[in-house]
């Protein structure tokens, strides 16, 4: 069992990107659970480092919906999503993306609505082509040295957890963030 308190420290880091993105930032209770799981299960020496930069643990738990948006203002995306109703995402098992130099330990996430919004943004705006064959929504736990994540594949600690999505975050390339809140829906 993971025990968290309201005073649990959450570390953050700032990255700069050449493009804007749209993401769902997990609520604090869900983020804390994932971060605590990573702290409890991943050894520091398993974390990936490159040129003295530790990619390491992800302390800003989120689901990226689209990265590579060339639009710098959230205005048009807010307009497009103005009638969006809240929906749930469901967590799956822990899995790994195998990259050239490191592995990404992640929790699979599923939601028809997240996939629909992903496609809608790609179809409507000027966006970099997706570097992967298929959109695979997920929450990153950590960046690990090659094969260090293999022992976690199939872990079902988060399986079936449902999280309400009632807003998205637009992050512009200059670091400015803008909340996109959905219409209120009492049925959710």
Coordinates of N, CA, C and O in Angstrom, one line a residue:
X1 N 0.8 -1.2 0.0 CA 0.0 0.0 0.0 C 0.9 1.2 0.0 O 1.9 1.3 0.7
X2 N 0.5 2.2 -0.8 CA 1.2 3.5 -0.8 C 0.6 4.5 0.1 O -0.6 4.7 0.0
X3 N 1.3 5.1 1.0 CA 0.8 6.0 1.9 C 1.3 7.4 1.6 O 2.5 7.6 1.5
X4 N 0.4 8.3 1.3 CA 0.8 9.7 1.0 C 0.1 10.6 1.9 O -1.0 10.4 2.4
X5 N 0.8 11.7 2.2 CA 0.2 12.8 3.0 C 0.1 14.0 2.2 O 0.7 14.2 1.1
X6 N -0.7 15.0 2.6 CA -0.8 16.2 1.9 C 0.5 17.0 1.8 O 0.7 17.8 0.9
X7 N 1.4 16.7 2.7 CA 2.7 17.4 2.7 C 3.8 16.6 2.0 O 4.9 17.1 2.0
X8 N 3.4 15.5 1.3 CA 4.4 14.8 0.5 C 5.0 15.8 -0.5 O 4.3 16.5 -1.2
X9 N 6.4 15.8 -0.6 CA 7.0 16.7 -1.6 C 7.0 16.1 -3.0 O 7.3 14.9 -3.2
X10 N 6.6 16.9 -3.9 CA 6.6 16.6 -5.3 C 7.7 17.5 -6.0 O 7.6 18.7 -6.0
X11 N 8.7 16.9 -6.6 CA 9.8 17.6 -7.2 C 9.3 17.9 -8.7 O 8.7 17.1 -9.3
X12 N 9.7 19.0 -9.2 CA 9.4 19.4 -10.6 C 10.6 19.8 -11.3 O 11.6 20.3 -10.7
X13 N 10.6 19.7 -12.6 CA 11.7 20.2 -13.4 C 11.1 20.9 -14.6 O 10.0 20.7 -15.0
X14 N 11.9 21.9 -15.2 CA 11.4 22.6 -16.3 C 12.1 22.3 -17.5 O 13.3 22.3 -17.5
X15 N 11.4 21.9 -18.6 CA 12.0 21.6 -19.9 C 11.5 22.7 -20.9 O 10.5 23.2 -20.8
X16 N 12.4 23.0 -21.8 CA 12.0 23.9 -22.9 C 11.8 23.0 -24.2 O 12.6 22.1 -24.5
X17 N 10.8 23.4 -25.0 CA 10.5 22.6 -26.2 C 10.4 23.6 -27.3 O 9.9 24.7 -27.2
X18 N 10.6 23.1 -28.6 CA 10.5 24.0 -29.7 C 9.0 24.1 -30.2 O 8.7 24.9 -31.1
X19 N 8.1 23.3 -29.6 CA 6.7 23.4 -30.1 C 5.8 23.4 -28.9 O 6.2 23.1 -27.8
X20 N 4.5 23.6 -29.1 CA 3.5 23.6 -28.1 C 2.9 22.2 -28.0 O 3.1 21.3 -28.8
X21 N 2.2 22.0 -26.8 CA 1.6 20.6 -26.6 C 0.3 20.8 -25.9 O 0.0 21.8 -25.3
X22 N -0.5 19.7 -26.0 CA -1.7 19.6 -25.3 C -1.7 18.4 -24.4 O -1.3 17.3 -24.9
X23 N -2.0 18.5 -23.1 CA -1.9 17.3 -22.3 C -2.9 17.4 -21.2 O -3.6 18.4 -20.9
X24 N -3.1 16.2 -20.5 CA -3.9 16.1 -19.3 C -3.0 15.9 -18.2 O -2.3 14.9 -18.1
X25 N -3.0 16.9 -17.2 CA -2.2 16.8 -16.0 C -3.0 16.0 -15.0 O -4.2 16.4 -14.7
X26 N -2.5 15.0 -14.5 CA -3.2 14.1 -13.5 C -3.5 14.9 -12.2 O -2.7 15.8 -11.8
X27 N -4.6 14.7 -11.6 CA -4.9 15.3 -10.3 C -3.9 14.9 -9.3 O -3.3 13.8 -9.4
X28 N -3.7 15.8 -8.3 CA -2.6 15.5 -7.3 C -2.7 14.1 -6.7 O -1.6 13.5 -6.5
X29 N -3.9 13.7 -6.3 CA -3.9 12.4 -5.6 C -3.4 11.2 -6.5 O -2.7 10.3 -6.1
X30 N -3.7 11.3 -7.8 CA -3.3 10.2 -8.7 C -1.8 10.4 -9.0 O -1.1 9.4 -9.1
X31 N -1.3 11.6 -9.2 CA 0.1 11.8 -9.5 C 0.9 11.4 -8.3 O 1.9 10.7 -8.5
X32 N 0.5 11.7 -7.1 CA 1.2 11.3 -5.9 C 1.4 9.8 -5.8 O 2.4 9.3 -5.4
X33 N 0.3 9.1 -6.1 CA 0.3 7.6 -6.1 C 1.4 7.0 -7.1 O 2.1 6.1 -6.7
X34 N 1.4 7.6 -8.3 CA 2.3 7.1 -9.3 C 3.7 7.5 -8.9 O 4.7 6.6 -9.0
X35 N 4.0 8.7 -8.5 CA 5.3 9.1 -8.1 C 5.8 8.3 -6.9 O 7.0 7.8 -6.9
X36 N 5.0 8.0 -5.9 CA 5.4 7.2 -4.8 C 5.7 5.8 -5.2 O 6.7 5.2 -4.8
X37 N 4.9 5.2 -6.1 CA 5.2 3.9 -6.6 C 6.6 3.9 -7.3 O 7.4 2.9 -7.0
X38 N 6.9 4.9 -8.1 CA 8.2 4.9 -8.7 C 9.3 5.1 -7.7 O 10.3 4.4 -7.8
X39 N 9.1 5.9 -6.7 CA 10.1 6.1 -5.7 C 10.4 4.8 -4.9 O 11.5 4.5 -4.5
X40 N 9.3 4.0 -4.7 CA 9.4 2.8 -3.9 C 10.0 1.6 -4.7 O 10.5 0.7 -4.1
X41 N 9.8 1.6 -6.0 CA 10.2 0.5 -6.8 C 11.4 0.6 -7.7 O 12.0 -0.4 -8.1
X42 N 11.8 1.9 -8.0 CA 12.9 2.1 -8.9 C 14.1 2.5 -8.2 O 14.1 3.5 -7.4
X43 N 15.2 1.9 -8.4 CA 16.5 2.2 -7.8 C 17.1 3.4 -8.5 O 17.0 3.5 -9.7
X44 N 17.8 4.3 -7.8 CA 18.4 5.5 -8.4 C 19.4 5.1 -9.5 O 19.5 5.8 -10.5
X45 N 20.1 4.0 -9.3 CA 21.1 3.6 -10.3 C 20.4 3.1 -11.6 O 21.1 2.9 -12.6
X46 N 19.1 2.8 -11.6 CA 18.4 2.4 -12.8 C 18.0 3.6 -13.6 O 17.6 3.4 -14.8
X47 N 18.1 4.8 -13.1 CA 17.6 6.0 -13.8 C 18.6 6.3 -14.9 O 19.8 6.3 -14.7
X48 N 18.1 6.8 -16.0 CA 18.9 7.1 -17.2 C 19.5 8.5 -17.1 O 18.9 9.4 -16.7
X49 N 20.8 8.6 -17.4 CA 21.6 9.8 -17.4 C 22.2 10.0 -18.7 O 22.7 9.0 -19.3
X50 N 22.3 11.2 -19.2 CA 23.0 11.5 -20.4 C 23.8 12.8 -20.3 O 23.1 13.9 -19.9
X51 N 25.1 12.8 -20.4 CA 25.9 14.0 -20.3 C 25.6 14.7 -18.9 O 25.4 15.9 -18.9
X52 N 25.6 14.0 -17.9 CA 25.3 14.4 -16.5 C 23.9 15.0 -16.3 O 23.7 15.7 -15.3
X53 N 23.0 14.8 -17.2 CA 21.6 15.2 -17.1 C 20.8 14.0 -16.8 O 20.8 13.0 -17.6
X54 N 20.2 13.9 -15.6 CA 19.4 12.8 -15.2 C 18.0 13.0 -15.7 O 17.3 13.9 -15.3
X55 N 17.6 12.2 -16.6 CA 16.2 12.2 -17.1 C 15.3 11.7 -16.0 O 14.3 12.4 -15.6
X56 N 15.6 10.6 -15.5 CA 15.1 10.0 -14.2 C 13.6 9.9 -14.1 O 12.9 9.6 -15.0
X57 N 13.1 10.3 -12.9 CA 11.7 10.2 -12.5 C 10.9 11.3 -13.1 O 11.3 12.4 -13.1
X58 N 9.7 11.0 -13.4 CA 8.7 12.0 -13.9 C 7.9 12.5 -12.7 O 7.2 11.7 -12.1
X59 N 8.1 13.8 -12.4 CA 7.4 14.4 -11.3 C 6.2 15.2 -11.7 O 5.6 15.9 -10.8
X60 N 5.9 15.3 -13.0 CA 4.7 16.0 -13.4 C 3.9 15.0 -14.2 O 3.9 15.1 -15.5
X61 N 3.1 14.2 -13.5 CA 2.4 13.1 -14.2 C 1.3 13.7 -15.1 O 0.5 14.5 -14.7
X62 N 1.3 13.2 -16.3 CA 0.4 13.7 -17.3 C 0.3 12.7 -18.5 O 1.1 11.8 -18.6
X63 N -0.8 12.9 -19.3 CA -1.0 12.2 -20.5 C -0.8 13.2 -21.6 O -1.6 14.1 -21.7
X64 N 0.2 13.0 -22.5 CA 0.3 13.9 -23.6 C -0.7 13.5 -24.7 O -0.9 12.3 -25.0
X65 N -1.5 14.5 -25.1 CA -2.5 14.2 -26.2 C -1.9 14.5 -27.5 O -2.0 13.7 -28.4
X66 N -1.2 15.7 -27.6 CA -0.5 16.0 -28.9 C 0.8 16.8 -28.5 O 0.7 17.8 -27.7
X67 N 1.9 16.5 -29.0 CA 3.1 17.3 -29.0 C 3.4 17.7 -30.4 O 3.3 16.9 -31.3
X68 N 4.0 18.9 -30.6 CA 4.4 19.3 -31.9 C 3.4 20.3 -32.5 O 3.4 20.5 -33.7
X69 N 2.6 20.9 -31.7 CA 1.6 21.9 -32.2 C 2.4 23.2 -32.5 O 3.1 23.7 -31.7
X70 N 2.2 23.7 -33.8 CA 2.9 24.8 -34.2 C 2.3 26.1 -33.7 O 2.9 27.2 -33.7
X71 N 1.0 26.0 -33.4 CA 0.2 27.2 -32.8 C 0.8 27.5 -31.5 O 1.1 26.7 -30.6
X72 N 1.1 28.8 -31.3 CA 1.6 29.3 -30.0 C 0.6 29.8 -29.0 O 0.9 29.9 -27.8
X73 N -0.6 30.0 -29.5 CA -1.7 30.5 -28.6 C -2.7 29.4 -28.5 O -3.0 28.7 -29.4
X74 N -3.3 29.3 -27.3 CA -4.3 28.3 -27.0 C -5.7 28.7 -27.6 O -6.6 27.8 -27.5
X75 N -5.8 29.9 -28.0 CA -7.2 30.4 -28.4 C -8.0 29.5 -29.3 O -9.2 29.2 -29.0
X76 N -7.4 29.1 -30.4 CA -8.2 28.3 -31.4 C -8.5 26.9 -30.8 O -9.5 26.3 -31.1
X77 N -7.6 26.3 -30.1 CA -7.8 25.0 -29.5 C -8.9 25.1 -28.4 O -9.8 24.2 -28.3
X78 N -8.9 26.2 -27.6 CA -10.0 26.4 -26.6 C -11.3 26.4 -27.3 O -12.3 25.9 -26.9
X79 N -11.3 27.2 -28.5 CA -12.6 27.3 -29.2 C -13.0 25.9 -29.7 O -14.2 25.6 -29.6
X80 N -12.1 25.2 -30.3 CA -12.5 23.8 -30.8 C -13.0 22.9 -29.7 O -13.9 22.1 -30.0
X81 N -12.5 23.0 -28.5 CA -12.9 22.1 -27.4 C -13.9 22.7 -26.5 O -14.2 22.2 -25.4
X82 N -14.5 23.8 -26.9 CA -15.4 24.6 -26.0 C -16.7 23.8 -25.6 O -17.2 24.1 -24.5
X83 N -17.1 22.8 -26.3 CA -18.3 22.0 -26.0 C -17.9 20.6 -25.4 O -18.8 19.8 -25.2
X84 N -16.6 20.4 -25.2 CA -16.2 19.1 -24.7 C -16.7 18.8 -23.3 O -16.7 19.6 -22.5
X85 N -17.2 17.6 -23.2 CA -17.7 17.1 -21.9 C -16.6 16.4 -21.2 O -15.8 15.8 -21.8
X86 N -16.7 16.4 -19.8 CA -15.7 15.5 -19.1 C -15.8 14.1 -19.4 O -16.9 13.6 -19.8
X87 N -14.8 13.3 -19.2 CA -14.8 11.9 -19.5 C -13.7 11.2 -18.6 O -13.0 11.9 -17.9
X88 N -13.7 9.9 -18.6 CA -12.7 9.2 -17.8 C -11.6 8.5 -18.7 O -11.9 8.1 -19.8
X89 N -10.4 8.5 -18.1 CA -9.4 7.6 -18.7 C -9.3 6.4 -17.7 O -9.6 6.5 -16.5
X90 N -8.9 5.3 -18.3 CA -8.7 4.1 -17.4 C -7.2 3.6 -17.6 O -6.7 3.5 -18.7
X91 N -6.6 3.4 -16.4 CA -5.2 3.0 -16.4 C -5.1 1.5 -16.7 O -6.0 0.7 -16.3
X92 N -4.1 1.1 -17.4 CA -3.8 -0.3 -17.7 C -2.6 -0.7 -16.9 O -2.3 -0.3 -15.8
X93 N -1.9 -1.6 -17.5 CA -0.7 -2.2 -16.9 C 0.5 -1.3 -17.2 O 0.5 -0.5 -18.0
X94 N 1.6 -1.6 -16.4 CA 2.9 -0.9 -16.6 C 3.5 -1.6 -17.8 O 3.5 -2.8 -18.0
X95 N 4.1 -0.8 -18.6 CA 4.8 -1.3 -19.8 C 6.0 -0.4 -20.1 O 6.3 0.6 -19.3
X96 N 6.7 -0.7 -21.2 CA 7.9 0.1 -21.5 C 7.9 0.5 -23.0 O 7.5 -0.3 -23.8
X97 N 8.4 1.7 -23.3 CA 8.8 2.1 -24.6 C 10.3 1.9 -24.7 O 11.0 2.4 -23.9
X98 N 10.7 1.1 -25.7 CA 12.2 0.9 -25.9 C 12.7 1.9 -26.8 O 12.3 1.9 -28.0
X99 N 13.5 2.8 -26.3 CA 14.2 3.8 -27.2 C 15.6 3.4 -27.4 O 16.1 2.5 -26.9
X100 N 16.3 4.2 -28.3 CA 17.7 3.8 -28.6 C 18.6 3.8 -27.4 O 19.3 2.8 -27.3
X101 N 18.5 4.8 -26.6 CA 19.5 4.9 -25.5 C 18.9 4.6 -24.1 O 19.7 4.5 -23.1
X102 N 17.6 4.6 -24.0 CA 17.0 4.4 -22.7 C 15.6 3.7 -22.9 O 15.1 3.6 -24.0
X103 N 15.0 3.4 -21.8 CA 13.6 2.9 -21.8 C 12.7 3.8 -21.0 O 13.1 4.4 -20.0
X104 N 11.5 4.0 -21.5 CA 10.5 4.8 -20.8 C 9.5 3.8 -20.1 O 8.8 3.1 -20.7
X105 N 9.5 3.9 -18.8 CA 8.6 3.1 -18.0 C 7.3 3.9 -17.9 O 7.3 5.1 -17.5
X106 N 6.2 3.2 -18.2 CA 4.9 4.0 -18.3 C 3.8 3.1 -17.9 O 3.9 1.9 -17.8
X107 N 2.7 3.8 -17.6 CA 1.4 3.2 -17.4 C 0.5 3.4 -18.6 O 0.3 4.5 -19.0
X108 N 0.0 2.3 -19.2 CA -0.9 2.4 -20.3 C -2.2 3.1 -19.9 O -2.6 2.9 -18.8
X109 N -2.7 3.9 -20.8 CA -4.0 4.6 -20.5 C -4.9 4.4 -21.7 O -4.4 4.5 -22.8
X110 N -6.2 4.2 -21.4 CA -7.1 4.1 -22.5 C -8.3 5.0 -22.3 O -8.8 5.2 -21.2
X111 N -8.8 5.5 -23.4 CA -10.0 6.4 -23.5 C -10.3 6.7 -24.9 O -9.5 7.3 -25.6
X112 N -11.5 6.3 -25.4 CA -11.9 6.7 -26.7 C -11.9 8.2 -26.9 O -11.5 8.7 -28.0
X113 N -12.2 9.0 -25.9 CA -12.2 10.4 -26.0 C -10.9 11.0 -26.2 O -10.7 12.0 -26.9
X114 N -9.9 10.5 -25.5 CA -8.5 11.0 -25.6 C -8.0 10.8 -27.1 O -7.4 11.6 -27.7
X115 N -8.3 9.6 -27.6 CA -8.0 9.3 -29.0 C -8.7 10.2 -30.0 O -8.1 10.7 -30.9
X116 N -10.0 10.5 -29.7 CA -10.7 11.4 -30.6 C -10.1 12.8 -30.5 O -10.0 13.4 -31.6
X117 N -9.8 13.3 -29.4 CA -9.2 14.7 -29.3 C -7.9 14.7 -29.9 O -7.6 15.7 -30.7
X118 N -7.1 13.7 -29.8 CA -5.8 13.6 -30.4 C -5.9 13.7 -32.0 O -5.3 14.5 -32.6
X119 N -6.9 12.9 -32.5 CA -7.1 13.0 -34.0 C -7.7 14.3 -34.4 O -7.2 14.9 -35.4
X120 N -8.6 14.9 -33.6 CA -9.2 16.2 -33.9 C -8.1 17.3 -34.0 O -8.1 18.1 -34.9
X121 N -7.2 17.3 -33.1 CA -6.1 18.3 -33.1 C -5.2 18.1 -34.3 O -4.9 19.0 -35.0
X122 N -4.9 16.9 -34.6 CA -4.0 16.6 -35.8 C -4.7 17.0 -37.1 O -4.1 17.5 -38.0
X123 N -6.0 16.7 -37.1 CA -6.8 17.0 -38.4 C -7.1 18.5 -38.5 O -7.4 18.9 -39.6
X124 N -7.0 19.3 -37.5 CA -7.4 20.7 -37.5 C -6.3 21.7 -37.5 O -6.4 22.7 -38.1
X125 N -5.2 21.3 -36.9 CA -4.1 22.3 -36.7 C -2.8 21.8 -37.4 O -2.6 20.6 -37.7
X126 N -1.9 22.7 -37.6 CA -0.6 22.4 -38.1 C 0.3 21.8 -37.0 O 0.6 22.5 -36.1
X127 N 0.5 20.5 -37.1 CA 1.2 19.7 -36.1 C 2.3 18.9 -36.8 O 2.1 18.4 -37.9
X128 N 3.4 18.7 -36.1 CA 4.5 17.9 -36.6 C 3.9 16.5 -36.8 O 3.1 16.0 -36.0
X129 N 4.4 15.8 -37.8 CA 3.9 14.4 -37.9 C 4.3 13.6 -36.7 O 5.4 13.8 -36.1
X130 N 3.5 12.7 -36.3 CA 3.8 11.8 -35.2 C 5.0 11.0 -35.4 O 5.1 10.3 -36.5
X131 N 5.9 10.9 -34.5 CA 7.2 10.2 -34.7 C 7.0 8.7 -34.4 O 7.9 7.9 -34.7
X132 N 5.8 8.3 -33.9 CA 5.5 6.9 -33.7 C 4.4 6.5 -34.7 O 3.6 7.3 -35.2
X133 N 4.3 5.2 -35.0 CA 3.3 4.7 -35.9 C 1.9 4.9 -35.4 O 1.0 5.1 -36.2
X134 N 1.7 4.9 -34.1 CA 0.4 4.9 -33.5 C 0.4 5.7 -32.2 O 1.4 5.6 -31.5
X135 N -0.6 6.4 -32.0 CA -0.8 7.2 -30.7 C -1.0 6.2 -29.6 O -2.0 5.4 -29.7
X136 N -0.2 6.2 -28.5 CA -0.3 5.3 -27.4 C -0.4 6.1 -26.1 O 0.7 6.4 -25.5
X137 N -1.6 6.5 -25.7 CA -1.7 7.3 -24.5 C -1.1 6.6 -23.3 O -1.3 5.4 -23.1
X138 N -0.4 7.3 -22.5 CA 0.3 6.7 -21.3 C 0.7 7.8 -20.3 O 0.7 9.0 -20.6
X139 N 1.0 7.4 -19.1 CA 1.6 8.2 -18.1 C 3.0 7.7 -17.9 O 3.3 6.6 -17.5
X140 N 4.0 8.6 -18.1 CA 5.4 8.2 -17.9 C 5.7 8.2 -16.4 O 5.4 9.1 -15.6
X141 N 6.4 7.1 -15.9 CA 6.8 7.0 -14.6 C 8.3 7.4 -14.4 O 8.6 8.2 -13.5
X142 N 9.1 6.9 -15.4 CA 10.5 7.3 -15.3 C 11.2 6.9 -16.6 O 10.7 6.1 -17.4
X143 N 12.4 7.5 -16.8 CA 13.3 7.2 -17.9 C 14.4 6.3 -17.3 O 15.1 6.7 -16.4
X144 N 14.6 5.1 -17.8 CA 15.5 4.1 -17.2 C 16.6 3.7 -18.2 O 16.4 3.7 -19.4
X145 N 17.7 3.2 -17.6 CA 18.7 2.6 -18.4 C 18.1 1.4 -19.1 O 17.1 0.7 -18.6
X146 N 18.7 1.0 -20.3 CA 18.1 -0.1 -21.1 C 17.9 -1.3 -20.3 O 18.8 -1.7 -19.4
X147 N 16.8 -2.0 -20.5 CA 16.4 -3.2 -19.8 C 16.0 -3.1 -18.3 O 15.5 -4.1 -17.8
X148 N 16.3 -2.0 -17.7 CA 16.0 -1.9 -16.3 C 14.4 -1.9 -16.0 O 14.0 -2.2 -14.9
X149 N 13.6 -1.6 -17.0 CA 12.2 -1.6 -16.8 C 11.5 -2.9 -17.1 O 10.4 -3.1 -16.8
X150 N 12.3 -3.8 -17.6 CA 11.7 -5.1 -18.0 C 11.0 -5.8 -16.8 O 10.0 -6.5 -17.0
X151 N 11.6 -5.7 -15.6 CA 11.0 -6.4 -14.5 C 9.7 -5.9 -14.1 O 8.9 -6.5 -13.3
X152 N 9.3 -4.7 -14.6 CA 8.0 -4.1 -14.2 C 6.9 -4.4 -15.3 O 5.7 -4.1 -15.0
X153 N 7.3 -4.9 -16.4 CA 6.3 -5.1 -17.5 C 5.2 -6.0 -17.0 O 5.4 -7.1 -16.5
X154 N 4.0 -5.5 -17.2 CA 2.8 -6.3 -16.8 C 2.3 -6.1 -15.4 O 1.3 -6.6 -15.0
X155 N 3.0 -5.3 -14.7 CA 2.6 -4.9 -13.3 C 1.2 -4.3 -13.4 O 0.9 -3.4 -14.2
X156 N 0.3 -4.8 -12.5 CA -1.1 -4.3 -12.6 C -1.5 -3.5 -11.4 O -2.7 -3.4 -11.1
X157 N -0.6 -2.8 -10.7 CA -0.9 -2.0 -9.5 C -1.9 -0.9 -9.9 O -2.6 -0.4 -9.0
X158 N -1.9 -0.4 -11.1 CA -2.8 0.7 -11.5 C -4.0 0.3 -12.3 O -4.9 1.1 -12.7
X159 N -4.0 -1.0 -12.7 CA -5.0 -1.5 -13.6 C -6.4 -1.3 -13.1 O -6.8 -1.6 -12.0
X160 N -7.2 -0.6 -14.0 CA -8.6 -0.4 -13.7 C -8.9 1.0 -13.0 O -10.0 1.4 -12.9
X161 N -7.8 1.6 -12.6 CA -8.0 3.0 -11.9 C -8.6 3.9 -13.0 O -8.1 4.0 -14.1
X162 N -9.7 4.6 -12.6 CA -10.3 5.6 -13.5 C -10.1 7.0 -13.0 O -10.2 7.2 -11.8
X163 N -9.7 7.9 -13.9 CA -9.4 9.2 -13.5 C -10.3 10.2 -14.4 O -10.3 10.0 -15.6
X164 N -11.0 11.1 -13.8 CA -11.8 12.0 -14.5 C -11.0 13.1 -15.2 O -10.1 13.7 -14.6
X165 N -11.3 13.3 -16.5 CA -10.6 14.3 -17.2 C -11.7 15.4 -17.5 O -12.6 15.2 -18.2
X166 N -11.5 16.6 -16.8 CA -12.4 17.7 -16.9 C -11.7 18.9 -17.4 O -12.3 20.0 -17.5
X167 N -10.5 18.8 -17.8 CA -9.7 20.0 -18.3 C -8.4 19.5 -18.9 O -8.0 18.4 -18.6
X168 N -7.9 20.2 -19.8 CA -6.6 19.9 -20.5 C -5.7 21.1 -20.3 O -6.2 22.2 -20.0
X169 N -4.4 20.9 -20.5 CA -3.4 22.0 -20.4 C -2.7 22.2 -21.7 O -2.2 21.3 -22.3
X170 N -2.8 23.5 -22.2 CA -2.0 23.8 -23.4 C -0.7 24.4 -22.9 O -0.8 25.4 -22.1
X171 N 0.4 23.9 -23.3 CA 1.7 24.4 -23.0 C 2.4 25.0 -24.2 O 2.6 24.2 -25.2
X172 N 2.6 26.3 -24.3 CA 3.2 26.8 -25.4 C 4.7 26.6 -25.3 O 5.2 26.4 -24.3
X173 N 5.4 26.8 -26.5 CA 6.8 26.6 -26.5 C 7.6 27.5 -25.6 O 8.7 27.2 -25.2
X174 N 7.0 28.7 -25.3 CA 7.7 29.6 -24.4 C 7.5 29.3 -22.9 O 7.9 30.0 -22.0
X175 N 6.8 28.2 -22.6 CA 6.5 27.7 -21.3 C 5.2 28.2 -20.6 O 4.9 27.7 -19.6
X176 N 4.5 29.1 -21.3 CA 3.3 29.6 -20.8 C 2.2 28.5 -20.8 O 2.2 27.7 -21.8
X177 N 1.5 28.3 -19.8 CA 0.5 27.3 -19.7 C -0.9 27.9 -19.6 O -1.1 28.9 -18.9
X178 N -1.9 27.3 -20.3 CA -3.2 27.8 -20.3 C -4.2 26.6 -20.1 O -4.1 25.6 -20.8
X179 N -5.1 26.7 -19.1 CA -6.0 25.7 -18.8 C -7.2 25.7 -19.8 O -7.7 26.8 -20.0
X180 N -7.6 24.6 -20.2 CA -8.8 24.5 -21.1 C -9.8 23.6 -20.3 O -9.7 22.4 -20.2
X181 N -10.8 24.3 -19.7 CA -11.8 23.6 -18.8 C -12.9 23.2 -19.7 O -13.4 23.9 -20.6
X182 N -13.5 22.0 -19.4 CA -14.6 21.4 -20.2 C -15.9 21.9 -19.6 O -16.0 22.4 -18.4
X183 N -17.0 21.7 -20.4 CA -18.3 22.0 -19.9 C -18.6 21.2 -18.7 O -18.2 20.0 -18.7
X184 N -19.3 21.7 -17.8 CA -19.7 20.9 -16.6 C -20.8 19.9 -17.1 O -21.6 20.2 -17.9
X185 N -20.7 18.7 -16.5 CA -21.6 17.6 -16.9 C -21.9 16.8 -15.6 O -21.1 16.1 -15.1
X186 N -23.1 16.9 -15.1 CA -23.5 16.3 -13.9 C -23.6 14.8 -14.0 O -23.7 14.1 -13.0
X187 N -23.7 14.2 -15.2 CA -23.8 12.8 -15.4 C -22.5 12.0 -15.2 O -22.5 10.8 -15.2
X188 N -21.4 12.8 -15.2 CA -20.1 12.1 -15.0 C -19.7 12.0 -13.6 O -19.9 12.8 -12.8

